[in-house]
PDB file of C-alpha atoms in Angstrom:
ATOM      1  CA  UNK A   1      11.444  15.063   4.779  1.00 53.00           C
ATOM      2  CA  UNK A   2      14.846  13.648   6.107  1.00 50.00           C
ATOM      3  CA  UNK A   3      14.493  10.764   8.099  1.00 48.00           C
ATOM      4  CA  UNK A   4      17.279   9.038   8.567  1.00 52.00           C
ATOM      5  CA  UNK A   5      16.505   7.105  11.696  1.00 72.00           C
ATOM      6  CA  UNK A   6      14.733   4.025  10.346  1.00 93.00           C
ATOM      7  CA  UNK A   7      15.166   2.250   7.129  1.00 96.00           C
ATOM      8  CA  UNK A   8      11.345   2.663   6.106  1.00 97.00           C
ATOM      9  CA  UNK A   9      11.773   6.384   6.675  1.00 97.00           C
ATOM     10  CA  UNK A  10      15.194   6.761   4.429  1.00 96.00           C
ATOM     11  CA  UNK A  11      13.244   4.652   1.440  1.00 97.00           C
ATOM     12  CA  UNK A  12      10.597   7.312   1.421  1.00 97.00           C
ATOM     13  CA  UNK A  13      12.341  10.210   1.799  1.00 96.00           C
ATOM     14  CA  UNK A  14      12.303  11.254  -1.732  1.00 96.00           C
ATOM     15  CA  UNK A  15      15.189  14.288  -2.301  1.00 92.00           C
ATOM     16  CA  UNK A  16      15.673  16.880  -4.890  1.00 88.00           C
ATOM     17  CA  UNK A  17      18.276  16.158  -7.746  1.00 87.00           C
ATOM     18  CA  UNK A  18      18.917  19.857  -8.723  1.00 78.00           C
ATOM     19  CA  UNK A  19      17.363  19.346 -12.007  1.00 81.00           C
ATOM     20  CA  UNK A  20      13.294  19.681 -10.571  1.00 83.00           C
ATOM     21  CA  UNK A  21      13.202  16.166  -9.757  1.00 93.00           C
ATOM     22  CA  UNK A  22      13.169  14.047  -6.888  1.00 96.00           C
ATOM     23  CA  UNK A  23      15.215  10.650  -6.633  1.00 97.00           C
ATOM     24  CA  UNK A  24      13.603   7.907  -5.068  1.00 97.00           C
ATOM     25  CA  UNK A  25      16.013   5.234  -3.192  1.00 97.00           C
ATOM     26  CA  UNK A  26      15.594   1.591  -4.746  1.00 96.00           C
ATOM     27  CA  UNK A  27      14.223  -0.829  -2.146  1.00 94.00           C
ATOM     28  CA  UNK A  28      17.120  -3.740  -2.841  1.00 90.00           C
ATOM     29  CA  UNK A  29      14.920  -7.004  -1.964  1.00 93.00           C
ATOM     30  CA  UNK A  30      14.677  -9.854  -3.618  1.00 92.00           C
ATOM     31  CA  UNK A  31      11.214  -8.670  -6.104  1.00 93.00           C
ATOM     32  CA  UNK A  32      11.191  -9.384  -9.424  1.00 91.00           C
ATOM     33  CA  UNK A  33       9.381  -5.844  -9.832  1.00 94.00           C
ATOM     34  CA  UNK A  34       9.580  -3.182  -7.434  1.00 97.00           C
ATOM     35  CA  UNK A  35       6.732  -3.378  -4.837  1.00 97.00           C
ATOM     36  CA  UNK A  36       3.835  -0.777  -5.892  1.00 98.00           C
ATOM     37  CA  UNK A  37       3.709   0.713  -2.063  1.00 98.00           C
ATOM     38  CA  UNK A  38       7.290   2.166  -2.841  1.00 98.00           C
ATOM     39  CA  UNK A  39       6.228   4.032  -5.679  1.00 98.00           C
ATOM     40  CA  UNK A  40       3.037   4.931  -4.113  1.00 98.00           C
ATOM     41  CA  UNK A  41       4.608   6.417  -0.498  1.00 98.00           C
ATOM     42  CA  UNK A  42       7.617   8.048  -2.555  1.00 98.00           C
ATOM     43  CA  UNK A  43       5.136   9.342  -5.208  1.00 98.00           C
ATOM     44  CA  UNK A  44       3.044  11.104  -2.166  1.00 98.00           C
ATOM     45  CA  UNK A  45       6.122  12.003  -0.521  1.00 98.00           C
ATOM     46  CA  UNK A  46       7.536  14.234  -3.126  1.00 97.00           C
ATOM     47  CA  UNK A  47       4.134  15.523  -4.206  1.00 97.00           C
ATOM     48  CA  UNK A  48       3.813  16.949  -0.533  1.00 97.00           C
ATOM     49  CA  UNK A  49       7.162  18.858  -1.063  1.00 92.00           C
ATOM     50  CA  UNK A  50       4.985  21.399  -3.052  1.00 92.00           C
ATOM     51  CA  UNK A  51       1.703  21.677  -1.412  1.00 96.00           C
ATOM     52  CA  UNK A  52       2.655  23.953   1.561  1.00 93.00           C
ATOM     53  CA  UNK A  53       1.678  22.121   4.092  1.00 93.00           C
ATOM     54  CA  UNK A  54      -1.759  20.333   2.927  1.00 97.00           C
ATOM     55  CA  UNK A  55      -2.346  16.876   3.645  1.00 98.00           C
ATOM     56  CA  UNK A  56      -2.967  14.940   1.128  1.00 98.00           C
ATOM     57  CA  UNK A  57      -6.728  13.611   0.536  1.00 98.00           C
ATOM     58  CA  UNK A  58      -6.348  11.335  -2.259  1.00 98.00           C
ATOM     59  CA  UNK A  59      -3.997   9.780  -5.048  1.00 98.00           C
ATOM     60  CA  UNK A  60      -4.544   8.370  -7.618  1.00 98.00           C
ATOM     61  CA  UNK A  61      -2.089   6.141  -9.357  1.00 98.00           C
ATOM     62  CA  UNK A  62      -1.443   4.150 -12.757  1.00 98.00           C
ATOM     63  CA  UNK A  63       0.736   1.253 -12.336  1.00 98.00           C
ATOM     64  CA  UNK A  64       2.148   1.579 -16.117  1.00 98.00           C
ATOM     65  CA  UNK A  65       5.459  -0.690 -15.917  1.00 97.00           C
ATOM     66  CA  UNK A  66       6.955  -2.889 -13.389  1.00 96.00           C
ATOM     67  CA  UNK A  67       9.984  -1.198 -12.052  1.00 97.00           C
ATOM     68  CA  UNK A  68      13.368  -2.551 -11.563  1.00 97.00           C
ATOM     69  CA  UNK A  69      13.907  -3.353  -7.805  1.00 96.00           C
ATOM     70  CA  UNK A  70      17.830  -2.422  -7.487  1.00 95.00           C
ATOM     71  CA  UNK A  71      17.284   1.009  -9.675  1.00 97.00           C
ATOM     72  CA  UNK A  72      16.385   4.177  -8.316  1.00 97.00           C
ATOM     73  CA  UNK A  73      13.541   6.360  -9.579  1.00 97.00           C
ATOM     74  CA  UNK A  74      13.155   9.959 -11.061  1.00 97.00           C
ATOM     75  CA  UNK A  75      10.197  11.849 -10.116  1.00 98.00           C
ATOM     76  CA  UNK A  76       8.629  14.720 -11.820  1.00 97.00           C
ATOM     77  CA  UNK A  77       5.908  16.514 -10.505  1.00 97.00           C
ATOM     78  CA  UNK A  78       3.781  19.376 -11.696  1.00 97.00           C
ATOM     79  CA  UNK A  79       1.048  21.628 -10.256  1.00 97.00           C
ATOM     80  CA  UNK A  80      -2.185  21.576 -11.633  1.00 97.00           C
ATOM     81  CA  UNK A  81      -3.664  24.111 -10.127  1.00 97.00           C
ATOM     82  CA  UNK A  82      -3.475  26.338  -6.795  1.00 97.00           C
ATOM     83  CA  UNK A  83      -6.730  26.909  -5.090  1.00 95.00           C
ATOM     84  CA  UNK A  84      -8.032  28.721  -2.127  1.00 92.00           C
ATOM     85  CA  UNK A  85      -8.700  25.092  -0.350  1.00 94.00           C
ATOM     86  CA  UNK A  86      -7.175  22.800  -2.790  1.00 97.00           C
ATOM     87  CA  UNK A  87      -4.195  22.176  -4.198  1.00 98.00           C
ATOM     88  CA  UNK A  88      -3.847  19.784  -7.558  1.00 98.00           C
ATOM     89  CA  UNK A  89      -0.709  17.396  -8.356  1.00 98.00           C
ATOM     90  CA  UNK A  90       0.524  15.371 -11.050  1.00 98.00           C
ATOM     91  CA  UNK A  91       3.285  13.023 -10.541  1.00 98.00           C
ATOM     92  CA  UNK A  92       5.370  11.054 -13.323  1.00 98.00           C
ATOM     93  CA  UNK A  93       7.727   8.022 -11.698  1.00 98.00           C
ATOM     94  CA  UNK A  94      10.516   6.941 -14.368  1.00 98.00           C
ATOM     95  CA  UNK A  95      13.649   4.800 -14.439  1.00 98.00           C
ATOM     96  CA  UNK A  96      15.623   6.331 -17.448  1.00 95.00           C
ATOM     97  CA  UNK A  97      13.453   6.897 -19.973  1.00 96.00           C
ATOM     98  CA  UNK A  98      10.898   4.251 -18.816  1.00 97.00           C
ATOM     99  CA  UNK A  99       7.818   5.391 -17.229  1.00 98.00           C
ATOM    100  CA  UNK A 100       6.505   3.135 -14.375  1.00 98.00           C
ATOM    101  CA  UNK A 101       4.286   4.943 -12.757  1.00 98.00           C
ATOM    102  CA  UNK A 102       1.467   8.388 -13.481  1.00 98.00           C
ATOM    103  CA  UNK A 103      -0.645   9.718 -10.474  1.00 98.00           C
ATOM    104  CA  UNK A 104      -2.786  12.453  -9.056  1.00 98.00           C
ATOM    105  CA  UNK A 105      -2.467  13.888  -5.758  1.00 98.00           C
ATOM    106  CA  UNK A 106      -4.777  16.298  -4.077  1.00 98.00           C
ATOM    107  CA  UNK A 107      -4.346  18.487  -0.727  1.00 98.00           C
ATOM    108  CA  UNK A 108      -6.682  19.705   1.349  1.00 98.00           C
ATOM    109  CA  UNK A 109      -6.808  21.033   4.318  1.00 94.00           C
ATOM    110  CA  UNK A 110     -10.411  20.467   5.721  1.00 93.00           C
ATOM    111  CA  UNK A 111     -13.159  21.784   6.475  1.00 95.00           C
ATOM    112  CA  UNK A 112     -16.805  21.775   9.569  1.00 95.00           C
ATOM    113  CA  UNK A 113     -19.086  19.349   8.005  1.00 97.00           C
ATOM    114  CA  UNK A 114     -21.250  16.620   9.031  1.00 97.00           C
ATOM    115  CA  UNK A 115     -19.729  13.325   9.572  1.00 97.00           C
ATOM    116  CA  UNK A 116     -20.281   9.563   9.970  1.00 97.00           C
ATOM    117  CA  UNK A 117     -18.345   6.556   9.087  1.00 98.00           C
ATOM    118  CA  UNK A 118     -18.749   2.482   9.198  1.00 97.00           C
ATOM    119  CA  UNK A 119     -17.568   0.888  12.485  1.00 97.00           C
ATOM    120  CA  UNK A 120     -14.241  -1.183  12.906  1.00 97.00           C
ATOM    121  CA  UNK A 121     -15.145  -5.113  12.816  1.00 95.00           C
ATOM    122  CA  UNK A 122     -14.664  -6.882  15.876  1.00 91.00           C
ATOM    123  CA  UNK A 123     -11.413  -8.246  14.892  1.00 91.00           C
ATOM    124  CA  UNK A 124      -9.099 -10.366  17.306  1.00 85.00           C
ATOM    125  CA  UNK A 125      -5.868  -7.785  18.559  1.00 90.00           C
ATOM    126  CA  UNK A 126      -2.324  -7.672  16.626  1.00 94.00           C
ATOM    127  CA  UNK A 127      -0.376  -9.260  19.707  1.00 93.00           C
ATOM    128  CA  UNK A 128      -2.734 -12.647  19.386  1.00 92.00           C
ATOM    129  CA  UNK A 129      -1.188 -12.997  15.632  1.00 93.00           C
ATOM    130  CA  UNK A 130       2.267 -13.572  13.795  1.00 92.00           C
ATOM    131  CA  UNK A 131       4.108 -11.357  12.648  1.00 93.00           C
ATOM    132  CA  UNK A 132       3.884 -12.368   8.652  1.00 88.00           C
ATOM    133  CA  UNK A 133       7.693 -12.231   7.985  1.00 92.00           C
ATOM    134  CA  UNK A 134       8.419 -14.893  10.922  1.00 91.00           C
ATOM    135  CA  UNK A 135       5.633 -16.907   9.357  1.00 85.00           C
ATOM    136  CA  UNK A 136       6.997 -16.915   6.222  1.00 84.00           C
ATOM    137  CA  UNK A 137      10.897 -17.613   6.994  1.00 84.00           C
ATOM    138  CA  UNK A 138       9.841 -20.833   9.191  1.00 86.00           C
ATOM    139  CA  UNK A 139       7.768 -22.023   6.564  1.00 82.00           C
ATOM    140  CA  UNK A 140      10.399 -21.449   3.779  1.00 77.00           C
ATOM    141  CA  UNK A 141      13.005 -23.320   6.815  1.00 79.00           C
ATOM    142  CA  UNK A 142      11.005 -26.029   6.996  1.00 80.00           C
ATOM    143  CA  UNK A 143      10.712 -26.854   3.164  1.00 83.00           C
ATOM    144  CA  UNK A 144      14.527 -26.192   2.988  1.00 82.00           C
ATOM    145  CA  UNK A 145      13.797 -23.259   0.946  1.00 84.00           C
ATOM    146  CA  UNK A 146      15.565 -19.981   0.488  1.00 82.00           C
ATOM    147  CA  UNK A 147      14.535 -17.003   2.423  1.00 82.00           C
ATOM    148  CA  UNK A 148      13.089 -14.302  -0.007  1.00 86.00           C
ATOM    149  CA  UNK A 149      13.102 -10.617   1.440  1.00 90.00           C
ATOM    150  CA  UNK A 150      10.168  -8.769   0.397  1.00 93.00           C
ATOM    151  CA  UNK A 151       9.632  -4.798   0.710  1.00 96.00           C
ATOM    152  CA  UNK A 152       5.966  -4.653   2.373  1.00 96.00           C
ATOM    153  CA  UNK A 153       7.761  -7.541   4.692  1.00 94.00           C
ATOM    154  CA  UNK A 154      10.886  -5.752   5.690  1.00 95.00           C
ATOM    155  CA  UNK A 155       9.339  -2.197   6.557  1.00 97.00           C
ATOM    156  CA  UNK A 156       6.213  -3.434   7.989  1.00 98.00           C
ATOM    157  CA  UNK A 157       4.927  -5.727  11.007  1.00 97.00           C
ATOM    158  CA  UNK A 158       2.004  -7.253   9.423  1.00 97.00           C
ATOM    159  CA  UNK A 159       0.106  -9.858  10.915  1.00 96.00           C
ATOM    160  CA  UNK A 160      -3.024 -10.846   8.788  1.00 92.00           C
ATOM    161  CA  UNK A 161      -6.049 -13.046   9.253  1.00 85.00           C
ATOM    162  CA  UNK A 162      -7.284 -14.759   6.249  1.00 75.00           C
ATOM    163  CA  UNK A 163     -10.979 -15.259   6.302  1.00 81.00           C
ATOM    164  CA  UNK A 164     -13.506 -17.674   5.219  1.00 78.00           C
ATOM    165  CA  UNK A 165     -14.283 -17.247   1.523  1.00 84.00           C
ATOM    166  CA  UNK A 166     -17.535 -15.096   1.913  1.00 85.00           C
ATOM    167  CA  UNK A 167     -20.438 -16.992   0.177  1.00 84.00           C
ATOM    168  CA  UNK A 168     -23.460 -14.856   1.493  1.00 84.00           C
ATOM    169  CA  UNK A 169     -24.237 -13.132  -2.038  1.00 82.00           C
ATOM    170  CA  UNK A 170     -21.850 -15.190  -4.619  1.00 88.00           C
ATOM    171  CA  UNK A 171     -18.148 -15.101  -3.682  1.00 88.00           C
ATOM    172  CA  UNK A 172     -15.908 -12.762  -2.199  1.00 91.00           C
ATOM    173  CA  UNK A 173     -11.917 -12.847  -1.004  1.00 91.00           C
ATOM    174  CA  UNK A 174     -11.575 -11.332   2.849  1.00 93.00           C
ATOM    175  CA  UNK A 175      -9.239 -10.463   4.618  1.00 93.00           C
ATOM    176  CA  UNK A 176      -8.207  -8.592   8.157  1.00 95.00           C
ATOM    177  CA  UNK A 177      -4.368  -7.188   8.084  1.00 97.00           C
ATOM    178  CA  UNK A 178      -3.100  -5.591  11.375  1.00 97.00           C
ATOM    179  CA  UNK A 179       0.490  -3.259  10.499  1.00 98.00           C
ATOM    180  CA  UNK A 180       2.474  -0.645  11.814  1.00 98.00           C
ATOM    181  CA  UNK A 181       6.038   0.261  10.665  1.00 98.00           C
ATOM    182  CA  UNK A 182       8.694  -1.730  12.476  1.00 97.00           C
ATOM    183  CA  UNK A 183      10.538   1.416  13.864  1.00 97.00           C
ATOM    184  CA  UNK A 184       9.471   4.543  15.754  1.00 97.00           C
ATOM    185  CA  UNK A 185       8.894   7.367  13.227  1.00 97.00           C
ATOM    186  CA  UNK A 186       9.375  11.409  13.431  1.00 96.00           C
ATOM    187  CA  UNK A 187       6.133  13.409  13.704  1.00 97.00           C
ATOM    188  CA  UNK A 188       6.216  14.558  10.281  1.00 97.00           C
ATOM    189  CA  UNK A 189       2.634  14.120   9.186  1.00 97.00           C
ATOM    190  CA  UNK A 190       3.841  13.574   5.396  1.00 97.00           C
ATOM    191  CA  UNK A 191       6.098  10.845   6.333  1.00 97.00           C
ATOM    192  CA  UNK A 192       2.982   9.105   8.499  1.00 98.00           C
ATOM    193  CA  UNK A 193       0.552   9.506   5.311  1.00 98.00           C
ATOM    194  CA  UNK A 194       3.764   8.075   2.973  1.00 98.00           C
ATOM    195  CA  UNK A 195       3.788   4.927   5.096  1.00 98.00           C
ATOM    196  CA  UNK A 196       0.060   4.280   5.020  1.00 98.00           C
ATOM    197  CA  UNK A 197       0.712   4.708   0.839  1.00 98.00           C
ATOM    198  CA  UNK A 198       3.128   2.415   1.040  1.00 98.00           C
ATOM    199  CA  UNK A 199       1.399  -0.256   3.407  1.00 98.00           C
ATOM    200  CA  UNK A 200      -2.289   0.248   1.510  1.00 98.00           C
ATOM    201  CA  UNK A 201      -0.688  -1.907  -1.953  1.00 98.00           C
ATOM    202  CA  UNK A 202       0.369  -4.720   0.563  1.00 97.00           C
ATOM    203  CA  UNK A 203      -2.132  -7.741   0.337  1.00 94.00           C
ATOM    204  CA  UNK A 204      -4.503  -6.143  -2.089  1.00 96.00           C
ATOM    205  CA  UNK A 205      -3.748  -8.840  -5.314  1.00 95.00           C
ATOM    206  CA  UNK A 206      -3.664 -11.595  -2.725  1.00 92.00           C
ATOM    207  CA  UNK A 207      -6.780 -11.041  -1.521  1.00 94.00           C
ATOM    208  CA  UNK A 208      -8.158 -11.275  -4.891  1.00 93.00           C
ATOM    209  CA  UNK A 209      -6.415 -14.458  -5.295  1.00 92.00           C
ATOM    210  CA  UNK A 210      -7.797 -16.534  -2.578  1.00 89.00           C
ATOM    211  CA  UNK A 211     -11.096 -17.302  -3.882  1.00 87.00           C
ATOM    212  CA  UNK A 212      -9.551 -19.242  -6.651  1.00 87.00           C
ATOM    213  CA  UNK A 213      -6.627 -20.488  -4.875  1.00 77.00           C
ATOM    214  CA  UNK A 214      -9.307 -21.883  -2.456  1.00 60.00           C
ATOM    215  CA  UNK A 215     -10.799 -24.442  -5.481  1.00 59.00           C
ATOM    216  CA  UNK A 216      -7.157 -26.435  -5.397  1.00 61.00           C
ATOM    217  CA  UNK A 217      -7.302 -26.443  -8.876  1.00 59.00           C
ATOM    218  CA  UNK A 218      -3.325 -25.763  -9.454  1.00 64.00           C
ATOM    219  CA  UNK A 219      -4.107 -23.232 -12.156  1.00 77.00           C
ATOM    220  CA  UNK A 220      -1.421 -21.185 -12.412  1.00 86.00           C
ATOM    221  CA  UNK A 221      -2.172 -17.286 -12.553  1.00 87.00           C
ATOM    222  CA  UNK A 222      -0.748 -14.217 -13.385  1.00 90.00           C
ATOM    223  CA  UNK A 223      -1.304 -11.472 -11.644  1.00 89.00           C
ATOM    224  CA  UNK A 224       0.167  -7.612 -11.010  1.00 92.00           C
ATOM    225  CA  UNK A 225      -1.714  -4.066  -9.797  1.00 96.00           C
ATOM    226  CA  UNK A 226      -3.018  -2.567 -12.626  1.00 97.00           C
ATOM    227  CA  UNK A 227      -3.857   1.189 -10.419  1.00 98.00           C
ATOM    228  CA  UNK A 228      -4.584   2.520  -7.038  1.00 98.00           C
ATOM    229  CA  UNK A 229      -6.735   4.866  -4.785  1.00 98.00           C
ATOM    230  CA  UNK A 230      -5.915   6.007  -1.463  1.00 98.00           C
ATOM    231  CA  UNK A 231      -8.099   8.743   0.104  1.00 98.00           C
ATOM    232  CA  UNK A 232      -7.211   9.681   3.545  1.00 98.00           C
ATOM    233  CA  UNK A 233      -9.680  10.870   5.772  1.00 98.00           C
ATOM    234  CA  UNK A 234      -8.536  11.708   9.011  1.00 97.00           C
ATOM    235  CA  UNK A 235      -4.515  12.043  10.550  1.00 97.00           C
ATOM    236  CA  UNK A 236      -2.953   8.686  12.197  1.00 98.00           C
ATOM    237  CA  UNK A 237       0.249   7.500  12.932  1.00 98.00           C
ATOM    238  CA  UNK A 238       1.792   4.595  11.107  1.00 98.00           C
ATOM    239  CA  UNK A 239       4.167   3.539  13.762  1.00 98.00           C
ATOM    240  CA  UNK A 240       1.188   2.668  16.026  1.00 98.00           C
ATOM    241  CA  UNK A 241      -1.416   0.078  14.627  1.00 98.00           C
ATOM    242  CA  UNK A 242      -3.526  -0.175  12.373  1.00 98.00           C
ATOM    243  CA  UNK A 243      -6.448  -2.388  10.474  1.00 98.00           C
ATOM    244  CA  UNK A 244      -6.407  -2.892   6.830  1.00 98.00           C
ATOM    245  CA  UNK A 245     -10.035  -4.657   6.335  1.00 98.00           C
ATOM    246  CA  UNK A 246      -9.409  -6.232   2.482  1.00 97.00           C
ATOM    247  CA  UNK A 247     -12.333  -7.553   0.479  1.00 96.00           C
ATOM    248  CA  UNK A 248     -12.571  -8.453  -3.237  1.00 96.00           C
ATOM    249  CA  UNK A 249     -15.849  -7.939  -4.744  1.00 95.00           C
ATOM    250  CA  UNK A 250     -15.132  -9.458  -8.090  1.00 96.00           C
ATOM    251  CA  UNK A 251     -12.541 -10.846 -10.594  1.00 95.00           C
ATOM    252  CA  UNK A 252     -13.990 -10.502 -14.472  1.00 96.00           C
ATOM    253  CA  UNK A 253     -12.365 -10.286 -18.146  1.00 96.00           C
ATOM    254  CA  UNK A 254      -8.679 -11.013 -16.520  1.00 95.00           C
ATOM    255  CA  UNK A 255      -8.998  -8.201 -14.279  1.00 97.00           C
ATOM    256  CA  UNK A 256      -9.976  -8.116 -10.667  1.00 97.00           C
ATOM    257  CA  UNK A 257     -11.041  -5.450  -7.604  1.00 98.00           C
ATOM    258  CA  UNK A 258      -9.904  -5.409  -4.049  1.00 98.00           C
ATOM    259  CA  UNK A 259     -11.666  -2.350  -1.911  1.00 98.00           C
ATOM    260  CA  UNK A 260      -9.818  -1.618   1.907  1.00 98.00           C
ATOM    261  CA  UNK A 261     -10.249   0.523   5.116  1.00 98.00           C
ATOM    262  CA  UNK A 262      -7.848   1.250   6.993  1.00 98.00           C
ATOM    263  CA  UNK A 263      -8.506   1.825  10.658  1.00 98.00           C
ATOM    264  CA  UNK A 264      -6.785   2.784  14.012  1.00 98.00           C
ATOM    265  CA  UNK A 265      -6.300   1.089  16.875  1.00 96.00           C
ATOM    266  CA  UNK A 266      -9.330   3.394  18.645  1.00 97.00           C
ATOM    267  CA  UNK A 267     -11.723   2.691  15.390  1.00 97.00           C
ATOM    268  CA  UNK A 268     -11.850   5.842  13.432  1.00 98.00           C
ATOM    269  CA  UNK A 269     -11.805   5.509   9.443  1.00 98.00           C
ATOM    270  CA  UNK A 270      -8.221   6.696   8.414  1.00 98.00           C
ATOM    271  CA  UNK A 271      -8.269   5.623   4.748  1.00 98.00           C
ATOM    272  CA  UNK A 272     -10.463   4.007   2.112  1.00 98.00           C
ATOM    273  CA  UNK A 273      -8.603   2.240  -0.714  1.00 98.00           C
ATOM    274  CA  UNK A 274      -9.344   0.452  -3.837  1.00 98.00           C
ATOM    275  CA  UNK A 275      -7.561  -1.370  -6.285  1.00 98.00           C
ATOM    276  CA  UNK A 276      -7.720  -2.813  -9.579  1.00 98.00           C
ATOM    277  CA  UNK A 277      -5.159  -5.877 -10.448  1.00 97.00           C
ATOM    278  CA  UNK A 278      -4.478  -8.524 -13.057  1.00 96.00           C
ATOM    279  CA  UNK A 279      -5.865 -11.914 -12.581  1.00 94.00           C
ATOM    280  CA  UNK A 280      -5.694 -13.934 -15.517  1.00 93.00           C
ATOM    281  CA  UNK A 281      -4.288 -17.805 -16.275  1.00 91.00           C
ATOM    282  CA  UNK A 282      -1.106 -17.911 -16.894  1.00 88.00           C
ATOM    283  CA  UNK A 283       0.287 -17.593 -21.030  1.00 84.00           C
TER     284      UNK A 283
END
């Protein structure tokens, strides 16, 4: 995958080190960890190197140390297995000798069989809302705050709409998050499913948060992603729009869930997420 045109594209375009490893490039923003969507679109990215041509259908990933924003990664992958539909990945993300992230990937092709899937909400159109990075900076102007530059922010036009706290059956965070990569990409289909990795981590914790940051309590929290699911369903292009619908079901025993789909612009089902994330008070 080289894709040197846009910045998003050259941070996911994972290349062999000679050694049977693949170097990811370090995002450089202003995290104090790296941002889970890099690891997740360069983790896909290098899987794909290996599976002939397969889109991927799902990864699964263990978020087992923050990373270090300004360091590059190392990543390992090894075949599973080699079937006649499917093929099987497993992918090891390290910084020097420290493990940061472990996943699964699976390719598959497709094949004729029924289908149905859940409509799109009725959700107000991306050019109605702000783009969340020119949110952000005028707020931080106005307090006479610092500008912080933030991966998900930098690669991706996002503009979000936070929704009521959903009180129908107990309590539940909600959220509607419209993004598409702020540059034209290639038509390399791995590079498109990359992207929607990467942009699928974005918002996921903080929609777990807003229940609680709703009761104006000023309880501090900590909170990180724990692991992440992305299954792809059907081919779209990230450099056009799409709908992240974020909901979180539940926060229990200092851990909580967020569940998303991802949607295009015409309503079909591209992706179904789900994530599991720290929530606890702070120590």
């Amino acid at each position: 995958m080289n894709q040197s045109g846009s910045p998003l594209a050259q941070l996911l375009d994972v290349m062999a080190d000679g050694s049977g490893r693949c170097i990811g490039p370090a995002a450089g923003t202003d995290e104090k960890r790296t941002f889970g969507g890099v690891l997740l679109g360069q983790g896909l990215a290098a899987s794909a190197r290996s599976a002939d041509g397969l889109p991927c259908h799902s990864f699964h990933a263990l978020f087992v140390a923050g990373g270090v924003v300004a360091e590059p990664a190392q990543i390992s992958v090894s075949c599973l297995r080699d079937g006649r539909s499917f093929k099987s990945r497993s992918i090891a993300i390290a910084q020097g000798d420290r493990l940061i992230l472990s996943a699964l990937a699976s390719f598959h092709n497709g094949d004729a069989g029924p289908e149905h899937q859940v409509a799109m909400p009725d959700v107000g159109l991306p050019h109605t809302l702000e783009d969340q990075r020119e949110l952000r900076w005028r707020n931080a102007a106005a307090r006479g705050r610092p500008v912080r530059r933030y991966a998900s922010e930098e690669m991706l036009d996002a503009r979000s709409v936070d929704l009521p706290i959903n009180t129908t059956h107990g309590m539940e965070g909600q959220r509607y998050v419209w993004f598409r990569s702020r540059w034209p990409l290639s038509d390399d289909p791995v590079l498109h499913q990359a992207v929607i990795a990467f942009a699928s981590d974005a918002g996921m914790v903080h929609v777990g948060t807003l229940p609680h940051n709703s009761l104006g309590t000023g309880t501090r929290l900590d909170f990180a992603s724990l692991d992440h699911t992305i299954r792809f369903h059907c081919a779209a292009r990230a450099d056009g729009w799409l709908l992240h619908v974020q909901h979180s079901p539940v926060a229990v025993a200092g851990r909580g869930l967020a569940r998303g789909t991802i949607f295009d612009a015409a309503g079909t089902l591209v992706a179904t997420v789900t994530q599991e994330f720290l929530l606890r008070y702070a120590r």
